[in-house]
Short mmCIF file of C-alpha atoms in Angstrom, two decimals:
data_model
loop_
_atom_site.label_atom_id
_atom_site.label_comp_id
_atom_site.label_asym_id
_atom_site.label_seq_id
_atom_site.Cartn_x
_atom_site.Cartn_y
_atom_site.Cartn_z
CA MET A 1 4.05 18.99 18.16
CA VAL A 2 5.96 16.08 16.68
CA LYS A 3 8.49 17.36 14.15
CA ILE A 4 8.73 15.17 11.04
CA SER A 5 10.90 15.30 7.93
CA MET A 6 10.07 13.27 4.82
CA ILE A 7 12.75 11.61 2.71
CA GLY A 8 11.32 11.18 -0.78
CA PHE A 9 8.40 12.75 -2.62
CA GLY A 10 6.76 9.97 -4.65
CA ASN A 11 3.12 8.88 -4.48
CA VAL A 12 3.17 7.51 -0.93
CA ALA A 13 5.34 10.37 0.37
CA GLN A 14 3.08 13.03 -1.14
CA HIS A 15 -0.04 11.52 0.42
CA LEU A 16 1.70 11.15 3.78
CA ALA A 17 3.09 14.67 3.65
CA LEU A 18 -0.40 16.06 3.07
CA ALA A 19 -1.79 14.03 5.97
CA PHE A 20 1.00 15.27 8.26
CA GLU A 21 0.53 18.84 7.10
CA ASN A 22 -3.19 18.70 7.92
CA SER A 23 -2.64 17.34 11.45
CA ASP A 24 -2.81 19.73 14.39
CA SER A 25 -0.26 17.71 16.37
CA ILE A 26 2.41 17.29 13.67
CA GLU A 27 4.84 19.80 12.19
CA LEU A 28 6.11 18.81 8.77
CA VAL A 29 9.57 20.35 8.92
CA GLN A 30 11.13 19.42 5.56
CA ILE A 31 10.89 17.16 2.53
CA PHE A 32 14.09 15.84 0.98
CA SER A 33 13.93 15.18 -2.76
CA ARG A 34 16.85 14.55 -5.08
CA LYS A 35 14.92 15.81 -8.09
CA PRO A 36 13.27 19.22 -8.58
CA GLN A 37 9.52 18.93 -7.98
CA ILE A 38 7.41 20.73 -10.57
CA ASN A 39 4.08 20.16 -8.81
CA SER A 40 5.08 20.47 -5.18
CA GLN A 41 2.45 22.86 -3.80
CA PRO A 42 1.88 23.45 -0.92
CA PHE A 43 5.33 22.16 0.05
CA SER A 44 7.68 24.11 -2.23
CA HIS A 45 9.26 26.09 0.61
CA LYS A 46 9.96 22.90 2.60
CA ILE A 47 11.78 20.92 -0.08
CA VAL A 48 15.57 20.49 0.17
CA HIS A 49 17.90 18.63 -2.18
CA ASP A 50 20.94 18.00 0.00
CA PHE A 51 21.18 15.91 3.17
CA SER A 52 23.37 18.59 4.73
CA ASP A 53 20.35 20.92 4.68
CA LEU A 54 18.23 18.63 6.85
CA GLN A 55 17.21 20.24 10.12
CA SER A 56 16.64 18.51 13.44
CA ALA A 57 13.39 16.54 13.69
CA ASP A 58 11.81 13.98 16.00
CA LEU A 59 11.18 11.55 13.16
CA TYR A 60 12.57 10.99 9.66
CA VAL A 61 10.27 9.06 7.31
CA ILE A 62 11.93 7.41 4.31
CA SER A 63 9.34 6.92 1.58
CA ILE A 64 11.18 5.93 -1.59
CA SER A 65 11.57 2.83 -3.78
CA ASP A 66 12.30 -0.30 -1.72
CA SER A 67 15.62 -0.93 -3.46
CA ALA A 68 16.99 2.47 -2.43
CA VAL A 69 16.02 2.51 1.26
CA ALA A 70 19.18 0.90 2.68
CA ASP A 71 21.52 3.10 0.63
CA VAL A 72 19.73 6.33 1.50
CA ALA A 73 19.51 5.44 5.21
CA SER A 74 23.27 4.84 5.29
CA LYS A 75 23.99 8.36 4.06
CA PHE A 76 22.22 10.37 6.74
CA PRO A 77 24.55 13.00 8.29
CA PHE A 78 23.32 12.36 11.84
CA GLU A 79 23.12 9.63 14.48
CA ASP A 80 20.70 8.44 17.19
CA LYS A 81 17.63 9.82 15.43
CA LEU A 82 14.41 7.86 14.86
CA VAL A 83 14.39 6.82 11.20
CA VAL A 84 11.59 4.75 9.67
CA HIS A 85 10.68 3.43 6.24
CA THR A 86 7.20 2.98 4.76
CA ALA A 87 7.77 -0.27 2.84
CA GLY A 88 5.54 -3.28 3.37
CA SER A 89 8.04 -5.84 2.08
CA LEU A 90 11.21 -4.65 3.86
CA SER A 91 12.44 -5.64 7.30
CA ILE A 92 13.23 -3.01 9.91
CA ASP A 93 16.83 -4.31 9.71
CA VAL A 94 17.53 -2.67 6.32
CA LEU A 95 17.90 0.67 8.10
CA ASP A 96 21.31 1.85 9.23
CA SER A 97 22.22 1.00 12.83
CA ARG A 98 23.69 4.47 13.48
CA ASN A 99 20.11 5.62 14.02
CA ARG A 100 17.12 4.19 15.87
CA LYS A 101 15.04 2.05 13.54
CA GLY A 102 11.33 1.85 12.89
CA VAL A 103 8.62 1.19 10.31
CA PHE A 104 5.59 3.35 9.47
CA TYR A 105 3.64 1.37 6.85
CA PRO A 106 0.33 2.76 5.52
CA LEU A 107 -1.58 -0.19 4.08
CA GLN A 108 -3.29 1.35 1.08
CA THR A 109 -2.97 1.66 -2.68
CA PHE A 110 -1.81 5.14 -3.66
CA SER A 111 -2.26 6.68 -7.10
CA LYS A 112 -1.17 10.08 -8.31
CA ASP A 113 -3.87 12.78 -8.03
CA LYS A 114 -6.30 10.36 -6.28
CA GLU A 115 -7.19 11.74 -2.88
CA ILE A 116 -7.03 9.41 0.14
CA ASP A 117 -8.95 9.70 3.39
CA PHE A 118 -6.07 8.87 5.73
CA SER A 119 -8.39 8.53 8.71
CA LYS A 120 -9.47 5.18 7.24
CA VAL A 121 -6.01 3.95 6.22
CA PRO A 122 -4.55 1.21 8.46
CA ILE A 123 -1.07 2.17 9.61
CA CYS A 124 1.32 -0.55 10.79
CA VAL A 125 4.11 0.53 13.13
CA GLU A 126 7.23 -1.15 14.46
CA ALA A 127 10.18 0.10 16.52
CA GLN A 128 13.15 -1.27 18.43
CA ASN A 129 12.21 0.20 21.79
CA ALA A 130 9.03 1.09 23.67
CA LYS A 131 9.60 4.86 23.66
CA ASP A 132 10.01 5.03 19.88
CA LEU A 133 7.02 2.73 19.40
CA GLN A 134 4.84 5.05 21.46
CA LEU A 135 5.97 8.01 19.36
CA LEU A 136 5.11 6.18 16.14
CA LYS A 137 1.71 5.21 17.52
CA ARG A 138 1.12 8.83 18.49
CA VAL A 139 1.98 10.02 14.98
CA ALA A 140 -0.13 7.30 13.36
CA GLU A 141 -3.12 8.07 15.58
CA ALA A 142 -2.84 11.75 14.63
CA ILE A 143 -3.75 10.89 11.03
CA SER A 144 -5.57 7.54 11.21
CA ALA A 145 -8.17 5.75 13.31
CA ASN A 146 -6.66 2.35 12.45
CA VAL A 147 -3.22 1.74 13.98
CA TYR A 148 -1.62 -1.69 14.37
CA GLU A 149 1.61 -2.88 15.94
CA ILE A 150 2.98 -5.29 13.31
CA ASP A 151 6.49 -6.76 13.29
CA SER A 152 8.65 -7.29 10.19
CA GLN A 153 7.74 -10.95 9.69
CA GLN A 154 4.03 -10.26 10.02
CA ARG A 155 4.34 -7.31 7.64
CA LYS A 156 5.86 -9.52 4.93
CA SER A 157 2.83 -11.81 5.13
CA LEU A 158 0.50 -8.82 5.21
CA HIS A 159 2.16 -7.37 2.12
CA VAL A 160 1.68 -10.62 0.19
CA SER A 161 -1.98 -10.65 1.26
CA ALA A 162 -2.32 -7.05 0.10
CA VAL A 163 -0.91 -7.91 -3.32
CA PHE A 164 -3.57 -10.60 -3.73
CA VAL A 165 -6.54 -8.48 -2.62
CA SER A 166 -5.44 -5.24 -4.31
CA ASN A 167 -2.90 -5.61 -7.14
CA PHE A 168 -4.12 -8.99 -8.39
CA ALA A 169 -7.78 -8.02 -7.94
CA ASN A 170 -7.17 -4.85 -9.97
CA HIS A 171 -5.53 -6.95 -12.68
CA MET A 172 -8.76 -8.95 -12.85
CA TYR A 173 -10.59 -5.65 -13.40
CA ALA A 174 -8.18 -4.88 -16.23
CA ILE A 175 -8.87 -8.25 -17.88
CA GLY A 176 -12.62 -7.73 -17.46
CA SER A 177 -12.25 -4.27 -19.00
CA ASP A 178 -10.33 -5.71 -21.98
CA ILE A 179 -13.01 -8.36 -22.60
CA CYS A 180 -15.75 -5.74 -22.42
CA GLU A 181 -13.87 -3.52 -24.85
CA GLN A 182 -13.39 -6.42 -27.29
CA HIS A 183 -17.16 -6.97 -27.37
CA ASP A 184 -18.21 -3.31 -27.36
CA ILE A 185 -19.61 -3.40 -23.80
CA PRO A 186 -19.14 -0.44 -21.42
CA PHE A 187 -17.00 -1.40 -18.41
CA ASP A 188 -19.24 0.80 -16.22
CA ILE A 189 -21.86 -1.94 -16.31
CA LEU A 190 -19.59 -4.06 -14.07
CA LYS A 191 -18.92 -1.39 -11.42
CA PRO A 192 -22.01 -2.12 -9.26
CA LEU A 193 -20.97 -5.80 -9.23
CA ILE A 194 -17.43 -4.88 -8.20
CA GLN A 195 -18.74 -2.67 -5.41
CA GLU A 196 -21.19 -5.30 -4.13
CA THR A 197 -18.50 -7.99 -4.17
CA ALA A 198 -16.19 -5.78 -2.13
CA SER A 199 -18.92 -4.75 0.32
CA LYS A 200 -19.93 -8.37 1.02
CA ILE A 201 -16.84 -9.04 3.10
CA GLU A 202 -18.01 -6.43 5.61
CA THR A 203 -20.51 -9.06 6.82
CA LEU A 204 -19.30 -12.34 5.27
CA SER A 205 -15.96 -14.13 5.14
CA PRO A 206 -14.43 -14.20 1.64
CA GLN A 207 -14.99 -17.97 1.58
CA LYS A 208 -18.71 -17.62 2.29
CA ALA A 209 -19.07 -14.73 -0.15
CA GLN A 210 -17.72 -16.77 -3.09
CA THR A 211 -20.18 -17.30 -5.92
CA GLY A 212 -19.94 -18.22 -9.61
CA PRO A 213 -19.58 -21.25 -11.88
CA ALA A 214 -16.33 -22.48 -10.31
CA ILE A 215 -17.77 -22.84 -6.79
CA ARG A 216 -20.93 -24.42 -8.27
CA ARG A 217 -18.80 -26.74 -10.42
CA ASP A 218 -20.91 -25.67 -13.39
CA GLN A 219 -18.70 -27.25 -16.04
CA ASN A 220 -20.97 -26.32 -18.97
CA THR A 221 -20.62 -22.61 -18.15
CA ILE A 222 -16.89 -22.95 -17.50
CA ASP A 223 -16.38 -24.63 -20.88
CA ALA A 224 -18.45 -21.95 -22.62
CA HIS A 225 -16.36 -19.20 -21.02
CA LEU A 226 -13.11 -20.85 -22.06
CA GLU A 227 -14.40 -21.22 -25.62
CA LEU A 228 -15.29 -17.52 -25.73
CA LEU A 229 -11.86 -16.38 -24.52
CA SER A 230 -9.50 -15.93 -27.47
CA ASP A 231 -6.48 -14.78 -25.44
CA ALA A 232 -4.32 -17.70 -24.27
CA ASN A 233 -3.17 -15.85 -21.15
CA GLN A 234 -6.76 -15.10 -20.16
CA LYS A 235 -7.64 -18.78 -20.65
CA ASP A 236 -4.78 -19.86 -18.40
CA ILE A 237 -5.76 -17.40 -15.68
CA TYR A 238 -9.40 -18.49 -15.87
CA LYS A 239 -8.42 -22.17 -15.55
CA LEU A 240 -5.99 -21.51 -12.70
CA LEU A 241 -8.46 -19.44 -10.68
CA THR A 242 -11.25 -21.96 -11.30
CA GLN A 243 -9.03 -24.77 -10.04
CA SER A 244 -7.96 -22.71 -7.02
CA ILE A 245 -11.57 -21.91 -6.05
CA GLN A 246 -12.59 -25.55 -6.39
CA HIS A 247 -9.53 -26.75 -4.47
CA GLU A 248 -10.23 -24.35 -1.59
CA ARG A 249 -13.85 -25.47 -1.35
CA LYS A 250 -12.68 -29.09 -1.23
CA GLU A 251 -10.36 -28.18 1.66
CA LEU A 252 -13.17 -26.54 3.71
#
């Protein structure tokens, strides 16, 4: 059994803790949280609030806000332990050199109270030596079928890509939802389209899956859409994305 302690108990940490807890080859030893956790079942008996209460473990997983990782890592009361963070945008180098460094990055969007099937979540691992890397791969493979060795520079690029395909895409859903609401149309009517668009890239490249007035250079439809949009920000986004789609097609 690999003994793991979690540092932090936010969205990502809670999902990870549950995945670790449900694995037959992992023992979730403790969870460190600075704040009292009201809804902490089934982990209440494992939560500690002081670093001095941390027990020995094979792996310490820091899963907190990016800006706090370096400070928290510098305060650990032990040395020569394997300590990793879960941040997509941070280098392995932000961790304190008193301990062995690594990264355990689950590439997924996590929302409170939304269950995640971790077996499908890609996990990106990085470590400073081969032995620690093998341990991280072993832990990742215990909860996921998709494990990748990704270094810090690659992970930065991956994180930017993830922002485009997840955060920005979701913002497009929000704009679509606002437009539907303004015109008394149920947003549910768009969900089959969203699902089909996402499923296309299982068999097609995103470039080949692109459809719509921008790729067709249907200026009459584009102009009609811009006339309908009353929000200046929505107009700007529509124009920018139209130009980007047309520019990319020109480059192909």
